[in-house]
mmCIF file of C-alpha atoms in Angstrom:
data_model
loop_
_atom_site.group_PDB
_atom_site.id
_atom_site.type_symbol
_atom_site.label_atom_id
_atom_site.label_comp_id
_atom_site.label_asym_id
_atom_site.label_seq_id
_atom_site.Cartn_x
_atom_site.Cartn_y
_atom_site.Cartn_z
ATOM 1 C CA MET A 203 0.000 0.000 0.000
ATOM 2 C CA THR A 204 1.003 3.624 -0.432
ATOM 3 C CA THR A 205 0.238 6.637 1.718
ATOM 4 C CA ASN A 206 -3.033 7.347 -0.131
ATOM 5 C CA THR A 207 -4.943 6.082 2.874
ATOM 6 C CA THR A 208 -6.749 7.270 5.971
ATOM 7 C CA TRP A 209 -4.930 6.575 9.238
ATOM 8 C CA ASP A 210 -6.865 5.026 12.131
ATOM 9 C CA ARG A 211 -4.020 5.539 14.582
ATOM 10 C CA GLU A 212 -0.695 7.408 14.618
ATOM 11 C CA VAL A 213 2.383 6.611 16.711
ATOM 12 C CA ASP A 214 6.082 7.341 16.510
ATOM 13 C CA LEU A 215 7.262 3.728 16.490
ATOM 14 C CA LEU A 216 5.279 0.605 15.639
ATOM 15 C CA VAL A 217 6.784 -2.588 17.088
ATOM 16 C CA LEU A 218 5.648 -5.970 15.787
ATOM 17 C CA GLY A 219 6.121 -8.626 18.464
ATOM 18 C CA ALA A 220 6.122 -8.495 22.274
ATOM 19 C CA GLY A 221 9.096 -10.727 22.886
ATOM 20 C CA ALA A 222 12.263 -9.569 24.633
ATOM 21 C CA GLY A 223 13.552 -7.749 21.544
ATOM 22 C CA GLY A 224 10.308 -6.019 20.663
ATOM 23 C CA MET A 225 9.549 -4.919 24.212
ATOM 24 C CA THR A 226 13.090 -3.574 24.621
ATOM 25 C CA ALA A 227 12.734 -1.514 21.431
ATOM 26 C CA ALA A 228 9.400 -0.101 22.599
ATOM 27 C CA LEU A 229 10.709 0.591 26.100
ATOM 28 C CA VAL A 230 13.757 2.517 24.886
ATOM 29 C CA ALA A 231 11.582 4.473 22.456
ATOM 30 C CA SER A 232 9.327 5.478 25.323
ATOM 31 C CA LEU A 233 12.238 6.392 27.592
ATOM 32 C CA GLU A 234 13.590 8.610 24.813
ATOM 33 C CA GLY A 235 10.325 10.507 24.539
ATOM 34 C CA LEU A 236 8.686 8.719 21.620
ATOM 35 C CA LYS A 237 5.176 7.281 21.443
ATOM 36 C CA PRO A 238 5.438 3.536 20.658
ATOM 37 C CA LEU A 239 2.789 0.896 20.065
ATOM 38 C CA VAL A 240 3.403 -2.858 20.393
ATOM 39 C CA ILE A 241 1.469 -5.389 18.314
ATOM 40 C CA GLU A 242 1.379 -8.948 19.679
ATOM 41 C CA LYS A 243 -0.090 -11.900 17.813
ATOM 42 C CA SER A 244 -0.856 -14.017 20.887
ATOM 43 C CA ARG A 245 -2.621 -13.275 24.164
ATOM 44 C CA GLN A 246 0.629 -13.079 26.152
ATOM 45 C CA VAL A 247 3.983 -11.309 26.073
ATOM 46 C CA GLY A 248 7.320 -13.040 26.054
ATOM 47 C CA GLY A 249 7.369 -15.366 23.082
ATOM 48 C CA THR A 250 10.185 -17.901 23.097
ATOM 49 C CA ALA A 251 12.239 -15.674 25.425
ATOM 50 C CA SER A 252 9.801 -16.470 28.241
ATOM 51 C CA THR A 253 10.871 -20.115 28.152
ATOM 52 C CA SER A 254 14.596 -19.423 27.812
ATOM 53 C CA ALA A 255 17.338 -18.952 30.384
ATOM 54 C CA GLY A 256 17.194 -15.231 29.603
ATOM 55 C CA SER A 257 20.982 -14.907 29.549
ATOM 56 C CA ILE A 258 22.634 -12.176 27.494
ATOM 57 C CA TRP A 259 26.243 -12.197 26.251
ATOM 58 C CA ILE A 260 27.796 -8.790 26.902
ATOM 59 C CA PRO A 261 31.625 -8.801 27.028
ATOM 60 C CA GLY A 262 33.175 -6.188 29.320
ATOM 61 C CA ASN A 263 29.955 -5.539 31.240
ATOM 62 C CA ARG A 264 30.336 -3.483 34.411
ATOM 63 C CA GLN A 265 28.353 -5.882 36.600
ATOM 64 C CA SER A 266 30.804 -8.749 36.066
ATOM 65 C CA LEU A 267 33.840 -6.497 36.377
ATOM 66 C CA ASP A 268 32.521 -5.176 39.705
ATOM 67 C CA ALA A 269 32.038 -8.781 40.842
ATOM 68 C CA GLY A 270 35.706 -9.507 40.194
ATOM 69 C CA TYR A 271 35.525 -11.253 36.806
ATOM 70 C CA SER A 272 38.194 -10.208 34.335
ATOM 71 C CA ASP A 273 37.197 -9.606 30.724
ATOM 72 C CA SER A 274 37.556 -7.133 27.888
ATOM 73 C CA ALA A 275 35.854 -6.240 24.649
ATOM 74 C CA GLU A 276 39.198 -6.679 22.868
ATOM 75 C CA ALA A 277 39.422 -10.351 23.896
ATOM 76 C CA ALA A 278 35.812 -10.904 22.866
ATOM 77 C CA ASP A 279 36.558 -9.357 19.485
ATOM 78 C CA VAL A 280 39.304 -11.946 18.938
ATOM 79 C CA TYR A 281 36.881 -14.711 19.883
ATOM 80 C CA MET A 282 34.157 -13.442 17.551
ATOM 81 C CA GLU A 283 36.673 -13.095 14.717
ATOM 82 C CA LYS A 284 37.707 -16.735 15.133
ATOM 83 C CA LEU A 285 34.097 -17.827 15.501
ATOM 84 C CA SER A 286 32.814 -16.089 12.390
ATOM 85 C CA GLY A 287 35.882 -16.646 10.249
ATOM 86 C CA ARG A 288 35.637 -13.193 8.709
ATOM 87 C CA GLY A 289 36.407 -9.581 9.504
ATOM 88 C CA ASP A 290 34.053 -6.929 10.814
ATOM 89 C CA VAL A 291 33.390 -5.381 7.410
ATOM 90 C CA SER A 292 30.099 -3.722 8.401
ATOM 91 C CA GLY A 293 31.378 -2.424 11.737
ATOM 92 C CA LEU A 294 28.421 -3.943 13.578
ATOM 93 C CA ARG A 295 30.626 -6.080 15.797
ATOM 94 C CA ARG A 296 32.596 -3.047 16.943
ATOM 95 C CA VAL A 297 29.396 -1.155 17.748
ATOM 96 C CA TYR A 298 27.977 -4.174 19.606
ATOM 97 C CA LEU A 299 31.067 -4.569 21.783
ATOM 98 C CA GLN A 300 31.280 -0.845 22.504
ATOM 99 C CA THR A 301 27.639 -0.217 23.316
ATOM 100 C CA GLY A 302 26.510 -3.514 24.899
ATOM 101 C CA PRO A 303 27.673 -2.647 28.449
ATOM 102 C CA ARG A 304 26.187 0.838 28.127
ATOM 103 C CA VAL A 305 22.784 -0.587 27.177
ATOM 104 C CA VAL A 306 22.735 -2.826 30.263
ATOM 105 C CA ASP A 307 23.567 0.153 32.485
ATOM 106 C CA TYR A 308 20.999 2.336 30.705
ATOM 107 C CA LEU A 309 18.167 -0.150 31.290
ATOM 108 C CA ARG A 310 19.140 -0.603 34.950
ATOM 109 C CA ALA A 311 19.205 3.143 35.540
ATOM 110 C CA ARG A 312 15.964 4.000 33.737
ATOM 111 C CA SER A 313 13.719 0.949 34.023
ATOM 112 C CA ASP A 314 13.052 -2.188 36.059
ATOM 113 C CA VAL A 315 15.158 -4.363 33.740
ATOM 114 C CA ARG A 316 17.994 -5.783 35.834
ATOM 115 C CA PHE A 317 20.829 -8.184 35.027
ATOM 116 C CA ASN A 318 23.309 -9.830 37.397
ATOM 117 C CA PRO A 319 26.637 -11.608 36.779
ATOM 118 C CA CYS A 320 26.177 -15.229 35.820
ATOM 119 C CA GLY A 321 29.481 -16.452 37.278
ATOM 120 C CA LYS A 322 31.015 -19.363 35.402
ATOM 121 C CA HIS A 323 29.402 -19.563 31.985
ATOM 122 C CA PRO A 324 32.014 -20.658 29.410
ATOM 123 C CA ASP A 325 31.816 -19.516 25.819
ATOM 124 C CA TYR A 326 30.512 -22.314 23.630
ATOM 125 C CA ARG A 327 33.675 -22.776 21.549
ATOM 126 C CA ASP A 328 37.248 -23.248 22.785
ATOM 127 C CA LEU A 329 38.868 -20.637 20.562
ATOM 128 C CA ASP A 330 41.323 -17.782 20.989
ATOM 129 C CA GLY A 331 39.711 -15.033 23.061
ATOM 130 C CA ALA A 332 37.150 -17.342 24.701
ATOM 131 C CA ALA A 333 36.282 -16.769 28.359
ATOM 132 C CA VAL A 334 35.053 -19.014 31.153
ATOM 133 C CA SER A 335 33.257 -16.270 33.063
ATOM 134 C CA GLY A 336 32.413 -12.578 33.011
ATOM 135 C CA ARG A 337 30.473 -12.268 29.774
ATOM 136 C CA ALA A 338 27.079 -13.789 30.510
ATOM 137 C CA LEU A 339 24.473 -11.903 32.522
ATOM 138 C CA VAL A 340 21.214 -13.329 33.863
ATOM 139 C CA PRO A 341 17.961 -11.509 34.652
ATOM 140 C CA GLU A 342 17.340 -10.634 38.271
ATOM 141 C CA ASN A 343 14.414 -12.553 39.781
ATOM 142 C CA PHE A 344 11.086 -10.745 39.590
ATOM 143 C CA ASP A 345 8.012 -10.600 41.791
ATOM 144 C CA GLY A 346 5.107 -11.185 39.431
ATOM 145 C CA ARG A 347 2.653 -9.838 41.990
ATOM 146 C CA LEU A 348 3.746 -6.343 40.943
ATOM 147 C CA LEU A 349 1.858 -6.911 37.685
ATOM 148 C CA GLY A 350 -1.403 -7.733 39.451
ATOM 149 C CA ALA A 351 -3.918 -9.419 37.166
ATOM 150 C CA ASP A 352 -1.641 -8.739 34.181
ATOM 151 C CA PHE A 353 0.769 -11.371 35.485
ATOM 152 C CA GLU A 354 -1.378 -13.820 33.526
ATOM 153 C CA ARG A 355 -0.270 -11.948 30.386
ATOM 154 C CA VAL A 356 3.276 -13.280 30.883
ATOM 155 C CA ARG A 357 3.733 -16.490 28.935
ATOM 156 C CA PRO A 358 4.720 -19.268 31.361
ATOM 157 C CA PRO A 359 7.883 -21.325 30.900
ATOM 158 C CA ILE A 360 7.825 -24.917 29.716
ATOM 159 C CA PRO A 361 6.635 -27.375 32.408
ATOM 160 C CA GLU A 362 10.181 -28.732 32.824
ATOM 161 C CA PHE A 363 11.230 -25.350 34.241
ATOM 162 C CA MET A 364 8.659 -25.601 37.043
ATOM 163 C CA VAL A 365 8.182 -27.883 40.033
ATOM 164 C CA LEU A 366 4.964 -28.758 41.828
ATOM 165 C CA GLY A 367 3.025 -27.748 38.724
ATOM 166 C CA GLY A 368 3.932 -24.072 38.707
ATOM 167 C CA MET A 369 6.890 -23.033 40.900
ATOM 168 C CA MET A 370 9.981 -21.779 39.108
ATOM 169 C CA ALA A 371 13.418 -22.587 40.479
ATOM 170 C CA GLY A 372 16.589 -20.795 39.461
ATOM 171 C CA LYS A 373 20.202 -21.918 39.374
ATOM 172 C CA GLU A 374 20.811 -20.749 42.948
ATOM 173 C CA ASP A 375 17.700 -22.552 44.234
ATOM 174 C CA ILE A 376 18.474 -26.046 42.968
ATOM 175 C CA PRO A 377 21.242 -27.027 45.448
ATOM 176 C CA ARG A 378 19.143 -25.857 48.397
ATOM 177 C CA LEU A 379 16.009 -27.605 47.212
ATOM 178 C CA LEU A 380 17.852 -30.852 46.531
ATOM 179 C CA GLY A 381 19.624 -30.609 49.884
ATOM 180 C CA ARG A 382 16.612 -29.420 51.858
ATOM 181 C CA PHE A 383 17.130 -32.058 54.563
ATOM 182 C CA LYS A 384 20.892 -31.578 54.806
ATOM 183 C CA SER A 385 20.869 -28.379 56.869
ATOM 184 C CA VAL A 386 18.536 -26.101 58.784
ATOM 185 C CA ALA A 387 19.386 -23.250 56.407
ATOM 186 C CA ASN A 388 18.441 -25.289 53.350
ATOM 187 C CA PHE A 389 15.241 -26.531 54.972
ATOM 188 C CA THR A 390 14.212 -22.990 55.951
ATOM 189 C CA TYR A 391 15.019 -21.643 52.496
ATOM 190 C CA SER A 392 13.036 -24.398 50.769
ATOM 191 C CA GLY A 393 10.142 -23.999 53.188
ATOM 192 C CA LYS A 394 9.863 -20.292 52.424
ATOM 193 C CA LEU A 395 9.796 -20.969 48.685
ATOM 194 C CA PHE A 396 7.065 -23.572 49.138
ATOM 195 C CA ALA A 397 4.991 -21.306 51.422
ATOM 196 C CA ARG A 398 5.256 -18.455 48.911
ATOM 197 C CA TYR A 399 4.151 -20.789 46.139
ATOM 198 C CA LEU A 400 1.110 -21.998 48.083
ATOM 199 C CA SER A 401 0.129 -18.390 48.751
ATOM 200 C CA ASP A 402 0.484 -17.550 45.059
ATOM 201 C CA ARG A 403 -1.770 -20.369 43.927
ATOM 202 C CA VAL A 404 -4.679 -18.873 45.833
ATOM 203 C CA ARG A 405 -4.702 -15.927 43.387
ATOM 204 C CA TYR A 406 -2.675 -16.972 40.356
ATOM 205 C CA SER A 407 -2.406 -19.881 37.943
ATOM 206 C CA ARG A 408 1.249 -20.403 38.900
ATOM 207 C CA GLY A 409 3.974 -19.093 41.183
ATOM 208 C CA THR A 410 4.759 -15.397 40.906
ATOM 209 C CA ARG A 411 8.421 -15.671 41.881
ATOM 210 C CA VAL A 412 9.796 -15.855 38.344
ATOM 211 C CA VAL A 413 13.372 -16.390 37.200
ATOM 212 C CA MET A 414 15.477 -16.673 34.039
ATOM 213 C CA GLY A 415 13.791 -15.659 30.769
ATOM 214 C CA ASN A 416 10.430 -15.397 32.469
ATOM 215 C CA ALA A 417 11.870 -12.759 34.794
ATOM 216 C CA LEU A 418 13.295 -10.857 31.832
ATOM 217 C CA VAL A 419 10.021 -10.617 29.920
ATOM 218 C CA ALA A 420 8.082 -9.846 33.117
ATOM 219 C CA ARG A 421 10.482 -7.008 33.935
ATOM 220 C CA LEU A 422 10.170 -5.632 30.411
ATOM 221 C CA PHE A 423 6.374 -5.859 30.497
ATOM 222 C CA TYR A 424 6.277 -4.203 33.919
ATOM 223 C CA SER A 425 8.509 -1.391 32.627
ATOM 224 C CA LEU A 426 6.253 -0.903 29.594
ATOM 225 C CA LYS A 427 3.214 -0.649 31.853
ATOM 226 C CA LYS A 428 4.945 1.904 34.098
ATOM 227 C CA ASN A 429 5.704 3.980 31.021
ATOM 228 C CA ASN A 430 2.144 3.628 29.664
ATOM 229 C CA VAL A 431 3.218 1.832 26.495
ATOM 230 C CA PRO A 432 0.161 0.124 24.941
ATOM 231 C CA VAL A 433 0.254 -3.493 23.774
ATOM 232 C CA LEU A 434 -2.419 -4.682 21.350
ATOM 233 C CA PHE A 435 -2.881 -8.409 21.954
ATOM 234 C CA GLU A 436 -4.272 -10.891 19.433
ATOM 235 C CA SER A 437 -3.208 -8.536 16.657
ATOM 236 C CA THR A 438 -0.962 -8.973 13.660
ATOM 237 C CA SER A 439 0.395 -6.878 10.819
ATOM 238 C CA VAL A 440 -0.828 -8.103 7.451
ATOM 239 C CA GLU A 441 0.725 -5.445 5.238
ATOM 240 C CA LEU A 442 3.247 -2.612 5.361
ATOM 241 C CA ILE A 443 2.425 0.853 4.056
ATOM 242 C CA ARG A 444 5.143 2.637 2.100
ATOM 243 C CA ASP A 445 5.860 6.092 0.794
ATOM 244 C CA GLY A 446 8.198 5.266 -2.046
ATOM 245 C CA LYS A 447 10.787 2.936 -0.548
ATOM 246 C CA LYS A 448 10.191 4.189 2.995
ATOM 247 C CA VAL A 449 7.925 2.213 5.330
ATOM 248 C CA VAL A 450 5.566 4.662 7.042
ATOM 249 C CA GLY A 451 3.039 2.342 8.679
ATOM 250 C CA ALA A 452 1.218 -0.954 8.604
ATOM 251 C CA VAL A 453 -2.173 -2.527 8.185
ATOM 252 C CA VAL A 454 -2.948 -4.281 11.468
ATOM 253 C CA ARG A 455 -5.623 -6.879 12.063
ATOM 254 C CA THR A 456 -6.843 -6.509 15.650
ATOM 255 C CA ALA A 457 -9.507 -8.283 17.673
ATOM 256 C CA SER A 458 -11.927 -5.486 16.755
ATOM 257 C CA GLY A 459 -11.085 -5.161 13.060
ATOM 258 C CA ILE A 460 -8.584 -3.681 10.609
ATOM 259 C CA GLU A 461 -6.554 -0.599 11.564
ATOM 260 C CA ARG A 462 -4.160 1.441 9.451
ATOM 261 C CA VAL A 463 -1.409 2.600 11.769
ATOM 262 C CA ARG A 464 0.959 5.382 10.812
ATOM 263 C CA ALA A 465 4.472 5.064 12.252
ATOM 264 C CA ARG A 466 6.239 8.419 12.035
ATOM 265 C CA LYS A 467 9.682 7.056 12.958
ATOM 266 C CA GLY A 468 9.427 3.574 11.507
ATOM 267 C CA VAL A 469 8.354 -0.037 12.031
ATOM 268 C CA VAL A 470 10.372 -2.596 14.019
ATOM 269 C CA ILE A 471 9.811 -6.232 13.050
ATOM 270 C CA ALA A 472 10.615 -8.296 16.156
ATOM 271 C CA THR A 473 8.428 -11.349 15.664
ATOM 272 C CA GLY A 474 11.063 -13.992 16.310
ATOM 273 C CA GLY A 475 12.008 -16.871 14.051
ATOM 274 C CA TYR A 476 10.128 -19.515 12.096
ATOM 275 C CA GLY A 477 10.172 -22.560 14.377
ATOM 276 C CA HIS A 478 6.597 -23.575 13.563
ATOM 277 C CA ASN A 479 6.632 -22.699 9.857
ATOM 278 C CA ARG A 480 7.209 -25.914 7.937
ATOM 279 C CA GLU A 481 7.991 -24.238 4.607
ATOM 280 C CA LEU A 482 10.568 -21.848 6.059
ATOM 281 C CA ARG A 483 12.189 -24.717 7.935
ATOM 282 C CA LYS A 484 12.574 -26.572 4.632
ATOM 283 C CA GLN A 485 13.954 -23.469 2.967
ATOM 284 C CA PHE A 486 16.508 -22.401 5.547
ATOM 285 C CA MET A 487 17.479 -25.447 7.642
ATOM 286 C CA PRO A 488 19.631 -28.520 6.923
ATOM 287 C CA HIS A 489 18.077 -31.650 5.495
ATOM 288 C CA PRO A 490 16.459 -33.828 6.682
ATOM 289 C CA THR A 491 14.453 -30.915 8.069
ATOM 290 C CA PRO A 492 13.506 -31.101 11.759
ATOM 291 C CA GLN A 493 9.801 -31.664 12.321
ATOM 292 C CA HIS A 494 9.505 -30.236 15.831
ATOM 293 C CA SER A 495 10.336 -27.013 17.636
ATOM 294 C CA VAL A 496 10.373 -25.841 21.254
ATOM 295 C CA ALA A 497 9.799 -22.244 20.130
ATOM 296 C CA CYS A 498 6.648 -20.378 21.122
ATOM 297 C CA GLU A 499 3.619 -21.826 19.289
ATOM 298 C CA SER A 500 2.863 -18.465 17.656
ATOM 299 C CA ASN A 501 6.401 -18.329 16.236
ATOM 300 C CA THR A 502 5.464 -19.024 12.623
ATOM 301 C CA GLY A 503 7.764 -16.685 10.722
ATOM 302 C CA ASP A 504 5.220 -13.918 10.146
ATOM 303 C CA GLY A 505 7.755 -11.106 10.368
ATOM 304 C CA ILE A 506 10.254 -12.912 8.158
ATOM 305 C CA THR A 507 7.581 -13.528 5.521
ATOM 306 C CA LEU A 508 6.479 -9.893 5.740
ATOM 307 C CA GLY A 509 10.035 -8.625 5.425
ATOM 308 C CA MET A 510 10.784 -10.852 2.432
ATOM 309 C CA LYS A 511 7.609 -9.601 0.750
ATOM 310 C CA TYR A 512 9.038 -6.085 0.833
ATOM 311 C CA GLY A 513 12.578 -6.857 -0.284
ATOM 312 C CA GLY A 514 14.212 -8.352 2.802
ATOM 313 C CA THR A 515 16.462 -11.369 2.385
ATOM 314 C CA VAL A 516 17.583 -14.364 4.418
ATOM 315 C CA SER A 517 20.940 -15.754 3.316
ATOM 316 C CA PRO A 518 21.867 -19.195 4.697
ATOM 317 C CA GLU A 519 24.983 -19.072 2.519
ATOM 318 C CA GLU A 520 26.234 -16.047 4.456
ATOM 319 C CA HIS A 521 24.769 -16.579 7.908
ATOM 320 C CA GLY A 522 24.620 -20.367 8.106
ATOM 321 C CA ASP A 523 21.675 -22.751 7.945
ATOM 322 C CA GLY A 524 21.666 -24.016 11.518
ATOM 323 C CA ALA A 525 19.647 -23.279 14.621
ATOM 324 C CA PHE A 526 19.968 -23.341 18.380
ATOM 325 C CA TRP A 527 19.800 -27.117 18.685
ATOM 326 C CA THR A 528 18.582 -28.753 21.886
ATOM 327 C CA PRO A 529 17.447 -32.309 22.669
ATOM 328 C CA PHE A 530 13.828 -32.782 23.766
ATOM 329 C CA ARG A 531 11.043 -35.291 23.606
#
């Protein structure tokens, strides 16, 4: 479509997808004085990030350095060079390494998004510049009760990440829970977690003490709510609106009908991957093509399809044809 249309709604930034990436984009836009709008296909925020560990890889971050872990962006650059097998022609790697720590500090200072040092978390490959600790950060636990009834809008983790049918346990909880009868301290700690969980189940469908990726998306959602950023649930973009080659808005199908949304500063496509899109799996993944995915059920490649429709490309030859592989049954 072109701009010869009547707008039903106008915002500064239109964000497609309420996962970790989309909510971060909308949050920063709001903090910088813009008026964003988030469009979410499902009834809940979080996407696949809500079921993940929520870790981020930020070399040279201040939190780890303050905790005594030694690291540098220069060493990480060597590692990334070896990992990719090519130079930083675009300059994106340099920008990422320079600004990553600043982004973490920015979010901590201006929102409720918090990350803590992960401790030992080795880089995946044993290459020059690799580190055993200091680069990974994990989300700080979050009290879902702060969201009130909107806690139910946070997509729950997979059942394997919960005990007793709804209680999340983080890395620091596991030794104490497993050794609950080995010391008074462990027994008291475990008892408090259990009592909190029982109290939660009176009002909520699961425990409100959330950790890992669930804590990250809950913190982002809470920060959006505090900054009055609207999220349209059960909505999806079906078409982009352009003025020449510039995208100036989108046609959005909402629960109440079709809306034409003008985006004065642009449109961010943050709808995740294509885990549940059979055709895209065949097109971009190794053969024989995997038939299952642990990604969010609504992760069907909508944004990728939309982007390709308007000239975007996906290049397995350049970026690889793999995935984040994990065993499951």
